[in-house]
Coordinates of C-alpha atoms in Angstrom, one line a residue:
Chain A
M1 CA -134.0 -39.6 114.9
E2 CA -137.2 -38.5 116.6
W3 CA -138.5 -35.1 115.5
Y4 CA -138.0 -33.5 118.9
W5 CA -134.3 -34.5 119.0
A6 CA -133.9 -33.2 115.4
L7 CA -135.5 -29.9 116.4
A8 CA -133.5 -29.6 119.5
T9 CA -130.3 -30.4 117.7
L10 CA -130.8 -27.9 114.8
I11 CA -132.2 -25.0 116.9
G12 CA -129.7 -25.9 119.7
M13 CA -126.8 -25.6 117.3
V14 CA -128.0 -22.2 116.0
V15 CA -128.5 -20.8 119.5
F16 CA -125.2 -22.2 120.7
F17 CA -123.1 -20.8 117.9
M18 CA -124.9 -17.5 118.0
A19 CA -124.3 -17.3 121.8
M20 CA -120.6 -18.0 121.1
G21 CA -120.6 -14.8 119.0
V22 CA -120.4 -16.5 115.6
P23 CA -121.7 -14.0 113.0
V24 CA -125.3 -14.9 112.2
A25 CA -124.7 -15.8 108.6
F26 CA -121.8 -18.1 109.5
T27 CA -123.8 -19.6 112.3
F28 CA -126.2 -21.0 109.7
I29 CA -123.3 -22.1 107.4
I30 CA -121.7 -24.1 110.2
T31 CA -125.1 -25.6 111.4
N32 CA -125.9 -26.6 107.8
I33 CA -122.5 -28.4 107.5
I34 CA -122.9 -30.3 110.8
G35 CA -126.6 -30.9 110.1
V36 CA -125.9 -32.6 106.8
I37 CA -123.5 -35.0 108.5
I38 CA -126.1 -35.8 111.3
F39 CA -129.2 -36.2 109.1
M40 CA -127.7 -37.4 105.8
G41 CA -124.8 -39.4 107.3
T42 CA -122.5 -38.3 104.5
T43 CA -120.4 -35.3 103.5
T44 CA -121.6 -35.6 99.9
G45 CA -124.6 -33.5 100.9
W46 CA -122.3 -30.5 101.3
V47 CA -122.3 -30.1 97.5
Q48 CA -126.1 -30.0 97.7
I49 CA -126.2 -27.3 100.5
A50 CA -123.7 -25.2 98.6
D51 CA -125.8 -25.5 95.5
N52 CA -129.1 -24.8 97.3
S53 CA -127.8 -21.7 99.0
T54 CA -128.3 -19.7 95.8
Q55 CA -132.0 -20.5 95.5
L56 CA -133.6 -17.8 97.7
I57 CA -131.4 -14.8 97.1
T58 CA -131.8 -15.0 93.4
R59 CA -135.5 -14.4 93.6
F60 CA -137.0 -11.3 92.0
T61 CA -139.3 -10.9 95.0
L62 CA -136.4 -10.0 97.3
G63 CA -135.5 -7.1 95.1
P64 CA -137.4 -4.5 97.2
V65 CA -135.0 -5.0 100.1
P66 CA -131.9 -3.3 98.7
M67 CA -134.2 -0.8 96.9
F68 CA -136.0 0.2 100.1
I69 CA -132.6 0.5 101.9
M70 CA -131.3 2.8 99.2
M71 CA -134.5 4.8 99.2
G72 CA -134.3 5.4 103.0
A73 CA -130.6 6.2 102.8
L74 CA -131.1 8.7 100.0
F75 CA -134.0 10.3 102.0
F76 CA -131.7 10.8 105.0
H77 CA -128.5 11.7 103.1
T78 CA -130.0 14.3 100.8
G79 CA -131.5 16.2 103.7
L80 CA -135.2 15.5 102.6
A81 CA -135.8 14.1 106.1
I82 CA -135.0 17.4 107.7
R83 CA -137.3 19.3 105.3
V84 CA -140.2 17.0 106.3
F85 CA -139.6 17.8 110.0
D86 CA -139.4 21.5 109.3
G87 CA -142.7 21.2 107.4
L88 CA -144.4 19.3 110.3
D89 CA -143.0 21.6 112.9
V90 CA -145.2 24.5 111.9
I91 CA -148.4 22.4 112.1
F92 CA -148.4 21.7 115.9
G93 CA -148.2 25.3 117.1
K94 CA -148.1 25.8 120.8
L95 CA -149.6 22.4 121.7
R96 CA -148.3 21.0 125.0
G97 CA -145.9 18.1 124.3
R98 CA -145.7 19.3 120.7
L99 CA -142.2 17.7 120.2
C100 CA -143.7 14.3 121.2
F101 CA -146.6 14.6 118.7
L102 CA -144.1 15.9 116.1
T103 CA -142.0 12.8 116.7
V104 CA -145.1 10.5 116.1
A105 CA -146.2 12.5 113.0
G106 CA -142.6 12.7 111.6
G107 CA -141.8 9.1 112.4
S108 CA -145.0 7.9 110.7
L109 CA -144.2 9.9 107.6
F110 CA -140.6 8.7 107.7
S111 CA -141.9 5.1 107.9
T112 CA -143.7 5.6 104.6
L113 CA -140.5 6.8 103.0
T114 CA -137.9 4.5 104.5
G115 CA -137.8 0.8 105.2
S116 CA -135.6 0.6 108.2
S117 CA -136.5 0.8 111.9
M118 CA -133.0 1.3 113.0
A119 CA -132.4 4.2 110.6
N120 CA -135.7 5.7 111.7
T121 CA -134.9 5.4 115.4
A122 CA -131.4 6.8 114.9
M123 CA -132.7 9.7 112.9
L124 CA -135.5 10.6 115.2
G125 CA -133.3 10.1 118.3
S126 CA -130.4 12.3 117.1
L127 CA -132.8 15.0 115.8
M128 CA -135.4 15.1 118.6
V129 CA -133.8 14.1 121.9
P130 CA -131.4 17.1 122.2
E131 CA -134.2 19.5 121.4
M132 CA -136.6 17.8 123.9
Q133 CA -133.9 17.9 126.6
K134 CA -133.3 21.6 125.9
R135 CA -137.1 22.2 126.3
G136 CA -137.2 20.5 129.7
Y137 CA -138.9 17.2 128.6
N138 CA -138.2 14.4 131.1
W139 CA -136.5 11.2 129.9
Q140 CA -139.8 9.2 129.5
M141 CA -141.3 11.8 127.2
S142 CA -138.1 12.4 125.2
M143 CA -137.3 8.8 124.4
G144 CA -140.5 6.8 124.6
P145 CA -142.3 8.3 121.5
I146 CA -139.1 7.9 119.5
L147 CA -138.7 4.2 120.4
G148 CA -142.4 3.6 119.6
T149 CA -142.5 5.5 116.4
G150 CA -139.1 4.3 115.2
G151 CA -140.4 0.8 115.1
L152 CA -143.3 1.7 112.9
A153 CA -141.0 1.4 109.8
M154 CA -141.2 -2.4 110.3
I155 CA -144.9 -2.5 109.5
I156 CA -145.8 0.6 107.5
P157 CA -144.8 0.1 103.8
P158 CA -142.1 0.2 102.5
S159 CA -140.7 -2.3 105.0
A160 CA -137.5 -4.1 104.1
L161 CA -138.1 -6.6 106.9
G162 CA -141.7 -7.2 105.5
V163 CA -140.2 -8.1 102.1
L164 CA -137.8 -10.5 103.7
L165 CA -140.5 -12.1 105.8
A166 CA -142.8 -12.5 102.8
S167 CA -140.0 -14.0 100.7
V168 CA -138.8 -16.4 103.3
A169 CA -142.4 -17.5 104.2
S170 CA -143.4 -17.6 100.5
I171 CA -146.4 -15.3 100.9
D172 CA -147.4 -12.4 98.6
V173 CA -144.8 -9.6 99.1
G174 CA -147.2 -6.8 97.9
K175 CA -150.1 -7.9 100.0
L176 CA -148.0 -8.1 103.2
L177 CA -146.6 -4.7 102.6
I178 CA -150.0 -3.1 102.0
A179 CA -151.5 -5.0 104.9
G180 CA -149.3 -2.9 107.3
F181 CA -150.6 0.4 106.1
L182 CA -153.8 0.8 108.1
P183 CA -152.6 -0.9 111.3
G184 CA -149.4 1.3 111.1
F185 CA -151.5 4.4 111.2
V186 CA -153.8 3.1 113.9
L187 CA -150.7 2.4 115.9
A188 CA -149.5 6.0 115.3
G189 CA -152.9 7.1 116.6
L190 CA -152.6 4.9 119.7
Y191 CA -149.1 6.5 120.4
A192 CA -150.6 10.0 120.1
V193 CA -153.4 9.0 122.6
M194 CA -150.7 7.5 124.9
I195 CA -148.7 10.7 124.8
Y196 CA -151.9 12.7 125.6
L197 CA -152.6 10.4 128.6
Q198 CA -149.0 10.7 129.9
L199 CA -149.3 14.5 129.7
R200 CA -152.6 14.5 131.5
I201 CA -151.1 12.4 134.3
N202 CA -147.9 14.5 134.5
P203 CA -148.1 17.8 132.7
E204 CA -144.6 18.8 133.9
S205 CA -143.1 15.9 131.9
A206 CA -143.3 18.1 128.8
P207 CA -143.4 21.8 129.8
A208 CA -145.2 24.2 127.5
Y209 CA -143.0 26.9 125.9
D210 CA -143.5 29.8 123.5
V211 CA -143.0 29.1 119.9
E212 CA -142.7 31.8 117.3
M213 CA -145.2 30.8 114.6
P214 CA -145.0 32.2 111.1
P215 CA -148.3 33.7 109.6
M216 CA -150.9 31.2 108.4
A217 CA -150.1 31.8 104.7
E218 CA -146.5 31.1 105.4
R219 CA -147.3 28.0 107.3
I220 CA -149.5 26.6 104.5
K221 CA -146.7 27.3 102.1
I222 CA -144.1 25.5 104.2
V223 CA -146.3 22.5 104.5
C224 CA -147.1 22.4 100.8
V225 CA -143.4 22.8 99.8
N226 CA -141.9 20.4 102.3
I227 CA -144.5 17.7 102.9
L228 CA -146.8 17.4 99.9
P229 CA -144.0 16.3 97.4
M230 CA -143.4 13.3 99.7
G231 CA -146.9 12.1 98.7
F232 CA -145.5 11.6 95.2
I233 CA -142.8 9.2 96.6
V234 CA -145.4 7.3 98.7
F235 CA -147.7 7.0 95.7
M236 CA -144.8 5.7 93.6
V237 CA -144.3 2.8 96.1
V238 CA -147.7 2.1 97.8
G239 CA -149.9 3.5 95.0
F240 CA -148.2 1.5 92.3
I241 CA -148.5 -1.8 94.3
I242 CA -152.2 -1.2 95.2
L243 CA -153.1 -0.2 91.7
G244 CA -151.3 -3.2 90.3
W245 CA -149.2 -1.0 88.0
A246 CA -145.9 -2.5 89.2
T247 CA -144.6 -5.5 91.2
P248 CA -143.2 -4.6 94.6
T249 CA -139.7 -4.8 93.2
E250 CA -140.5 -2.4 90.4
A251 CA -142.4 -0.1 92.8
A252 CA -139.4 -0.1 95.1
G253 CA -137.2 0.9 92.1
F254 CA -139.6 3.8 91.4
G255 CA -139.5 4.8 95.1
V256 CA -135.7 5.3 94.7
L257 CA -136.4 7.3 91.5
G258 CA -139.0 9.3 93.4
V259 CA -136.6 10.3 96.1
I260 CA -134.0 11.2 93.5
I261 CA -136.5 13.4 91.6
V262 CA -137.8 15.2 94.7
A263 CA -134.2 15.7 96.0
A264 CA -133.2 17.1 92.6
A265 CA -136.2 19.4 92.6
F266 CA -135.1 20.7 96.0
R267 CA -131.5 21.0 94.7
C268 CA -130.2 18.8 97.4
L269 CA -129.2 15.8 95.3
S270 CA -125.4 15.3 95.1
F271 CA -123.1 12.6 93.9
E272 CA -121.9 12.3 97.4
A273 CA -125.4 11.6 98.7
I274 CA -125.9 8.9 96.0
K275 CA -122.5 7.4 96.9
T276 CA -123.2 7.3 100.6
A277 CA -126.7 5.8 100.1
T278 CA -125.3 3.1 97.8
H279 CA -122.6 2.4 100.4
A280 CA -125.3 2.0 103.0
T281 CA -127.2 -0.3 100.7
V282 CA -124.1 -2.5 100.3
K283 CA -123.5 -2.6 104.0
V284 CA -127.0 -3.5 105.2
G285 CA -128.4 -5.2 102.1
A286 CA -125.5 -7.5 101.4
M287 CA -125.2 -8.4 105.1
V288 CA -128.9 -9.4 105.3
F289 CA -128.8 -11.2 101.9
F290 CA -125.7 -13.2 103.1
I291 CA -127.7 -14.3 106.1
I292 CA -130.7 -15.2 103.9
M293 CA -128.4 -17.2 101.6
S294 CA -126.9 -19.2 104.4
S295 CA -130.2 -19.8 106.2
T296 CA -132.0 -21.2 103.1
V297 CA -130.6 -24.7 103.7
F298 CA -131.4 -24.5 107.4
S299 CA -135.1 -24.4 106.6
Q300 CA -134.6 -27.3 104.2
L301 CA -132.8 -29.2 106.9
L302 CA -135.6 -28.6 109.4
A303 CA -138.1 -30.1 106.9
F304 CA -135.7 -32.9 105.8
S305 CA -135.1 -34.0 109.4
G306 CA -138.8 -34.2 110.1
A307 CA -138.6 -31.5 112.8
S308 CA -141.1 -29.1 111.3
A309 CA -143.7 -31.8 110.5
G310 CA -143.3 -33.4 113.9
L311 CA -143.7 -30.2 115.8
L312 CA -146.8 -29.4 113.6
K313 CA -148.5 -32.7 114.3
W314 CA -147.6 -32.6 118.0
T315 CA -149.0 -29.0 118.5
I316 CA -152.2 -29.8 116.6
S317 CA -152.7 -33.0 118.6
F318 CA -153.5 -31.0 121.8
G319 CA -156.7 -29.6 120.2
I320 CA -156.4 -26.3 122.1
S321 CA -157.6 -23.0 120.8
K322 CA -155.5 -21.6 118.0
Y323 CA -155.3 -18.3 120.0
W324 CA -153.4 -20.0 122.8
I325 CA -150.9 -21.3 120.3
L326 CA -150.7 -17.7 118.8
L327 CA -150.0 -16.4 122.3
L328 CA -147.3 -19.0 122.7
M329 CA -145.7 -18.0 119.4
F330 CA -145.9 -14.4 120.6
F331 CA -144.0 -15.2 123.8
V332 CA -141.4 -17.3 121.9
L333 CA -140.7 -14.4 119.5
I334 CA -140.5 -11.8 122.4
A335 CA -138.1 -14.1 124.3
L336 CA -135.9 -14.6 121.2
G337 CA -136.1 -10.9 120.5
M338 CA -134.5 -10.2 123.9
F339 CA -131.3 -11.6 122.5
M340 CA -131.5 -11.7 118.7
D341 CA -132.0 -9.3 115.8
A342 CA -135.2 -9.5 113.8
T343 CA -133.6 -11.2 110.7
S344 CA -132.1 -14.0 112.8
M345 CA -135.3 -14.5 114.7
M346 CA -137.3 -14.6 111.5
L347 CA -135.1 -17.2 109.8
I348 CA -135.2 -19.5 112.8
T349 CA -139.0 -19.3 113.4
V350 CA -140.6 -18.9 110.0
P351 CA -140.0 -22.5 108.8
I352 CA -141.8 -23.6 112.0
F353 CA -144.4 -20.9 112.7
F354 CA -145.8 -20.3 109.2
P355 CA -146.8 -24.0 108.4
L356 CA -148.3 -24.1 111.9
A357 CA -150.3 -20.9 111.4
S358 CA -151.5 -22.2 108.1
Q359 CA -152.6 -25.5 109.6
L360 CA -154.4 -23.6 112.4
G361 CA -156.4 -21.6 109.8
F362 CA -154.8 -18.1 110.2
D363 CA -154.6 -16.0 107.1
L364 CA -150.9 -15.9 106.3
I365 CA -150.9 -12.2 105.4
W366 CA -152.5 -11.4 108.7
F367 CA -150.1 -13.7 110.5
G368 CA -147.1 -12.1 108.7
L369 CA -148.2 -8.8 110.0
F370 CA -148.7 -10.2 113.5
V371 CA -145.1 -11.5 113.3
L372 CA -143.8 -8.1 112.2
M373 CA -145.7 -6.4 115.0
T374 CA -144.1 -8.8 117.5
F375 CA -140.6 -8.2 115.9
E376 CA -141.3 -4.5 116.5
M377 CA -142.1 -5.1 120.2
A378 CA -139.1 -7.5 120.5
G379 CA -136.8 -4.8 119.2
T380 CA -137.7 -2.6 122.2
T381 CA -137.5 -5.3 124.8
P382 CA -134.7 -5.4 127.3
P383 CA -132.0 -6.5 127.9
F384 CA -130.8 -6.7 124.2
G385 CA -133.5 -5.1 122.0
L386 CA -131.5 -3.5 119.3
L387 CA -133.6 -0.3 119.1
L388 CA -132.9 0.3 122.8
Y389 CA -129.2 0.4 122.0
V390 CA -129.7 2.6 119.0
M391 CA -131.5 5.0 121.3
L392 CA -128.9 4.7 124.0
G393 CA -126.3 5.5 121.3
V394 CA -127.9 8.8 120.4
A395 CA -129.3 9.7 123.9
P396 CA -127.4 12.2 126.1
K397 CA -124.4 10.9 128.2
G398 CA -125.5 9.3 131.5
T399 CA -128.7 7.8 130.1
T400 CA -129.2 4.3 131.4
L401 CA -130.6 1.2 129.6
Y402 CA -133.3 1.1 132.3
Q403 CA -134.4 4.6 131.5
V404 CA -134.6 3.8 127.8
A405 CA -136.5 0.5 128.4
A406 CA -138.9 2.1 130.9
S407 CA -139.7 5.0 128.5
A408 CA -140.5 2.4 125.8
F409 CA -142.9 0.5 128.0
P410 CA -146.1 2.6 127.5
F411 CA -145.6 2.3 123.8
L412 CA -145.2 -1.5 124.0
V413 CA -148.7 -1.5 125.6
C414 CA -150.0 0.3 122.5
D415 CA -148.4 -2.4 120.3
A416 CA -150.1 -5.0 122.4
I417 CA -153.4 -3.2 122.0
L418 CA -153.0 -3.1 118.3
I419 CA -152.3 -6.9 118.2
L420 CA -155.6 -7.4 120.2
L421 CA -157.4 -5.2 117.7
M422 CA -156.1 -7.2 114.8
V423 CA -157.1 -10.4 116.5
Q424 CA -160.6 -9.0 117.1
W425 CA -160.9 -7.4 113.7
P426 CA -158.6 -9.1 111.2
Q427 CA -160.0 -6.9 108.4
L428 CA -158.0 -4.1 109.9
A429 CA -155.0 -5.8 108.3
L430 CA -156.8 -7.6 105.5
W431 CA -159.1 -5.0 104.0
L432 CA -156.5 -3.1 101.9
P433 CA -154.8 -6.3 100.5
S434 CA -158.3 -7.6 99.6
L435 CA -158.7 -4.6 97.2
M436 CA -155.6 -5.9 95.3
G437 CA -157.5 -8.9 94.1
Chain B
M1 CA -95.6 -9.5 101.3
G2 CA -96.6 -5.9 101.5
A3 CA -97.3 -5.7 97.8
I4 CA -99.5 -8.9 97.9
S5 CA -101.4 -7.4 100.9
K6 CA -101.9 -4.2 99.0
I7 CA -103.2 -6.0 95.9
Y8 CA -105.5 -8.1 98.0
D9 CA -106.9 -5.0 99.8
Q10 CA -107.5 -3.3 96.4
L11 CA -109.3 -6.5 95.3
L12 CA -111.4 -6.5 98.5
F13 CA -112.4 -2.8 98.2
G14 CA -112.8 -3.1 94.4
M15 CA -115.2 -5.9 94.8
A16 CA -117.2 -3.9 97.4
G17 CA -117.2 -1.0 95.0
L18 CA -118.4 -3.2 92.1
S19 CA -121.2 -4.5 94.5
G20 CA -122.4 -0.9 94.9
V21 CA -122.2 -0.2 91.2
L22 CA -124.2 -3.4 90.5
I23 CA -127.0 -2.6 92.9
F24 CA -127.3 0.9 91.5
F25 CA -127.3 -0.5 88.0
A26 CA -130.1 -2.9 89.1
F27 CA -132.2 0.0 90.2
V28 CA -131.6 1.8 86.9
S29 CA -132.4 -1.3 84.9
I30 CA -135.7 -2.0 86.7
V31 CA -136.9 1.6 86.2
V32 CA -135.9 1.5 82.5
D33 CA -137.7 -1.9 82.1
V34 CA -141.0 -0.5 83.5
L35 CA -140.7 2.7 81.6
M36 CA -140.3 0.8 78.3
R37 CA -143.3 -1.3 79.2
I38 CA -145.4 1.8 80.0
T39 CA -144.4 3.5 76.8
G40 CA -145.3 0.5 74.7
L41 CA -141.7 -0.4 73.8
E42 CA -140.6 -4.0 73.9
P43 CA -138.8 -4.5 77.3
F44 CA -135.5 -6.4 77.4
I45 CA -136.4 -9.9 78.4
F46 CA -133.1 -10.4 80.1
I47 CA -133.6 -7.7 82.8
M48 CA -135.4 -9.9 85.3
T49 CA -132.8 -12.6 85.2
M50 CA -130.0 -10.1 85.2
F51 CA -131.6 -8.5 88.3
E52 CA -131.8 -11.9 90.1
Y53 CA -128.2 -12.6 89.3
I54 CA -127.1 -9.1 90.5
L55 CA -128.7 -9.9 93.9
L56 CA -126.4 -12.8 94.3
W57 CA -123.3 -11.0 92.9
F58 CA -123.9 -7.9 95.0
T59 CA -124.1 -10.1 98.1
M60 CA -121.1 -12.2 97.4
L61 CA -118.8 -9.4 96.2
A62 CA -119.5 -7.4 99.4
A63 CA -119.3 -10.3 102.0
P64 CA -115.4 -10.2 102.5
Y65 CA -115.5 -6.4 102.7
L66 CA -118.3 -6.6 105.3
L67 CA -116.0 -8.9 107.4
R68 CA -113.2 -6.3 107.1
I69 CA -115.4 -3.5 108.3
K70 CA -117.1 -5.7 111.0
G71 CA -120.4 -5.4 109.2
H72 CA -121.7 -8.9 109.8
V73 CA -124.3 -9.0 112.6
F74 CA -123.5 -11.1 115.6
I75 CA -124.9 -11.5 119.1
D76 CA -122.7 -10.7 122.1
A77 CA -125.4 -11.2 124.8
V78 CA -123.5 -14.0 126.4
T79 CA -119.8 -13.4 125.5
Q80 CA -119.8 -9.9 126.9
F81 CA -120.0 -11.3 130.4
L82 CA -117.0 -13.6 129.9
P83 CA -113.6 -12.8 131.5
P84 CA -111.2 -11.3 128.9
A85 CA -109.0 -14.4 128.6
V86 CA -112.0 -16.7 128.1
K87 CA -113.5 -14.2 125.7
T88 CA -110.4 -14.2 123.6
F89 CA -110.3 -18.0 123.6
V90 CA -113.9 -18.2 122.4
A91 CA -113.3 -15.6 119.7
K92 CA -110.4 -17.6 118.4
L93 CA -112.6 -20.7 118.4
V94 CA -115.2 -18.7 116.5
Y95 CA -112.7 -17.7 113.9
L96 CA -111.5 -21.3 113.5
L97 CA -115.1 -22.5 113.1
C98 CA -115.8 -19.9 110.5
I99 CA -112.6 -20.7 108.6
T100 CA -113.6 -24.3 108.5
G101 CA -117.2 -23.5 107.3
C102 CA -116.0 -21.1 104.6
C103 CA -113.4 -23.6 103.4
I104 CA -116.0 -26.4 103.0
Y105 CA -118.4 -24.1 101.2
G106 CA -115.7 -22.6 99.1
Y107 CA -114.3 -26.0 98.1
N108 CA -117.7 -27.4 97.1
L109 CA -118.7 -24.2 95.3
M110 CA -115.5 -24.4 93.3
G111 CA -116.4 -28.0 92.4
L112 CA -119.9 -26.8 91.3
L113 CA -118.3 -24.0 89.3
L114 CA -115.9 -26.3 87.4
E115 CA -118.7 -28.8 86.8
A116 CA -121.0 -26.0 85.4
V117 CA -118.2 -24.7 83.1
Q118 CA -117.5 -28.2 81.8
S119 CA -121.2 -29.2 81.3
G120 CA -122.2 -25.8 79.8
E121 CA -125.6 -26.3 81.6
L122 CA -128.1 -23.4 81.3
D123 CA -130.1 -21.8 84.1
M124 CA -133.8 -21.9 83.0
R125 CA -135.2 -18.6 84.0
T126 CA -137.1 -15.9 82.0
Y127 CA -133.8 -15.7 80.0
E128 CA -131.4 -18.6 79.8
V129 CA -127.9 -18.0 81.0
P130 CA -125.0 -20.4 81.6
I131 CA -125.3 -21.6 85.2
W132 CA -121.6 -21.0 85.9
L133 CA -122.3 -17.3 85.9
L134 CA -124.2 -17.9 89.2
F135 CA -121.2 -19.6 90.8
V136 CA -118.3 -17.4 89.7
P137 CA -118.3 -15.0 92.6
M138 CA -119.1 -17.6 95.3
P139 CA -115.8 -19.6 95.8
L140 CA -113.9 -16.3 95.5
C141 CA -116.1 -14.8 98.2
F142 CA -115.7 -17.7 100.6
F143 CA -111.9 -18.0 100.1
M144 CA -111.6 -14.3 100.8
C145 CA -113.7 -14.7 103.9
V146 CA -111.2 -17.3 105.0
I147 CA -108.4 -14.8 104.6
E148 CA -110.4 -12.2 106.6
F149 CA -111.0 -14.7 109.4
L150 CA -107.3 -15.6 109.4
R151 CA -106.5 -11.9 109.9
Y152 CA -108.7 -11.9 113.0
L153 CA -107.3 -15.3 114.1
F154 CA -103.7 -14.0 114.0
G155 CA -104.6 -10.8 115.8
V156 CA -104.3 -8.3 113.0
D157 CA -107.7 -7.0 114.1
D158 CA -110.6 -7.9 116.4
M159 CA -114.0 -8.7 114.9
Y160 CA -115.8 -7.8 118.1
S161 CA -114.3 -4.3 118.6
Q162 CA -117.3 -2.5 117.1
S163 CA -119.8 -1.1 119.6
I164 CA -123.5 -2.1 119.4
E165 CA -124.6 1.4 118.5
E166 CA -122.5 1.3 115.4
R167 CA -124.1 -1.9 114.1
E168 CA -126.6 -1.6 111.3
N169 CA -129.6 -3.7 110.3
V170 CA -133.0 -3.5 108.7

């Protein structure tokens, strides 16, 4: 079979079954079963696909995924997240649009402590939207910064999705995680600038109001007590990886330990919180791992059928600039993201895009971050970006999907600017990983 | 029938509970491993392999439970626009496809498990373990998934009744 028919058959089957509503993990299982009959011409290959399905999820490098989920869940369920917000709240004083800036600062800090964009968006949304509405912020200002900042968890370490991507694409997990650190904070800065510009254009979108501020000594104390201990957790994850003291899996384990220690110090650790966090880890972690397990064979089928190699040769044969191909990949991901979650998108595109990026001469750590950035944008793209629905779920009654999507748009522009900055200055993403040797 | 159903439910929720215990144990073991290394003690060589096996067991033990609580991610971008009767028909078709897929995987994995037990083959990792340990939870998981899809097929419950805001992901 020609490579393009093989590609169309495999991708077509996945898209068709997903569109029917088959759960993503089972979509890959069914595609694998049919794919074996088509490309091997025999059912004896079924034993092989069952056997091969254990290969990827028994890798030590995937260990950070459940650990990061547990870390984030503990952070939310012990009440540490609220403490961080209280600490940040006293920093902004009477600044106009303070709740928006607080969202960006809090969301960025949350991103260094949790690995899930959805959890981040849900947390920020439920915490900040009611307060913003009460203070007279319009819908753009009350939802936009949350949607933008919520997605930061995808690129700022620890990122569960980053670990998945690195494992599936066979690139260095630690380097990809660390690569997101600087661009993540540059993006948070761009969001702050965007909020400032929006306020300049329409000051009434976030009316100023009086805030009773505690004395300076009290404020410093609140910041020291509520925020500085979080640095200890960040160090246990990011610091351990950069310094080479632990593998990403070990560092993730220490991240969980860090949250437990800090929560115990604040006397907010309970058996109930640990139980709830473990339950969340089983729900999200096992679901994602089941998808990874069933998709492993799909990548092998793409290679076996000649689809990956054929597409690679065909794309290279045009001799066009690699940046045009990058742009094409960007639009493919954004289009897929309109209908799919990031994990599914990743498993369909990684076996095709990463070999292509490697052939075109892109640094794969840089490209991994580019893909994560695009996932972040895709998650806030209508009509089915998942973060939009998470936001809609926590927004006040009567909020429409159009309002949520429109409020996210200026922040999507910031994401696009960051991607351009990364294209122009790749070192923005590659400098920190280069320190790791 | 009621007693069998009750025992089955206990097995389903028990397996999910064990999945949670295993992943928490994995976290504890990894921390202990590093602490032993830092303090100059000889770390247990089996920890890395055990951790890798836990990742598989944790996934497999929880998979049927996730079906029960509608925790497997799916896309309803197309089906949500279908008329109710067509939607129900497509849903039944989906359940049948999934049952077939799980039966084929479960049957082949059972074969692999029996073969691994008979051959006594070892899995060559940092610590050698019998390879059948890898396959033990897999046929069980897939056959229990068949039961869960049968529940949906016969209308005991509807897999698509969860709203999009309730769905979780990374």
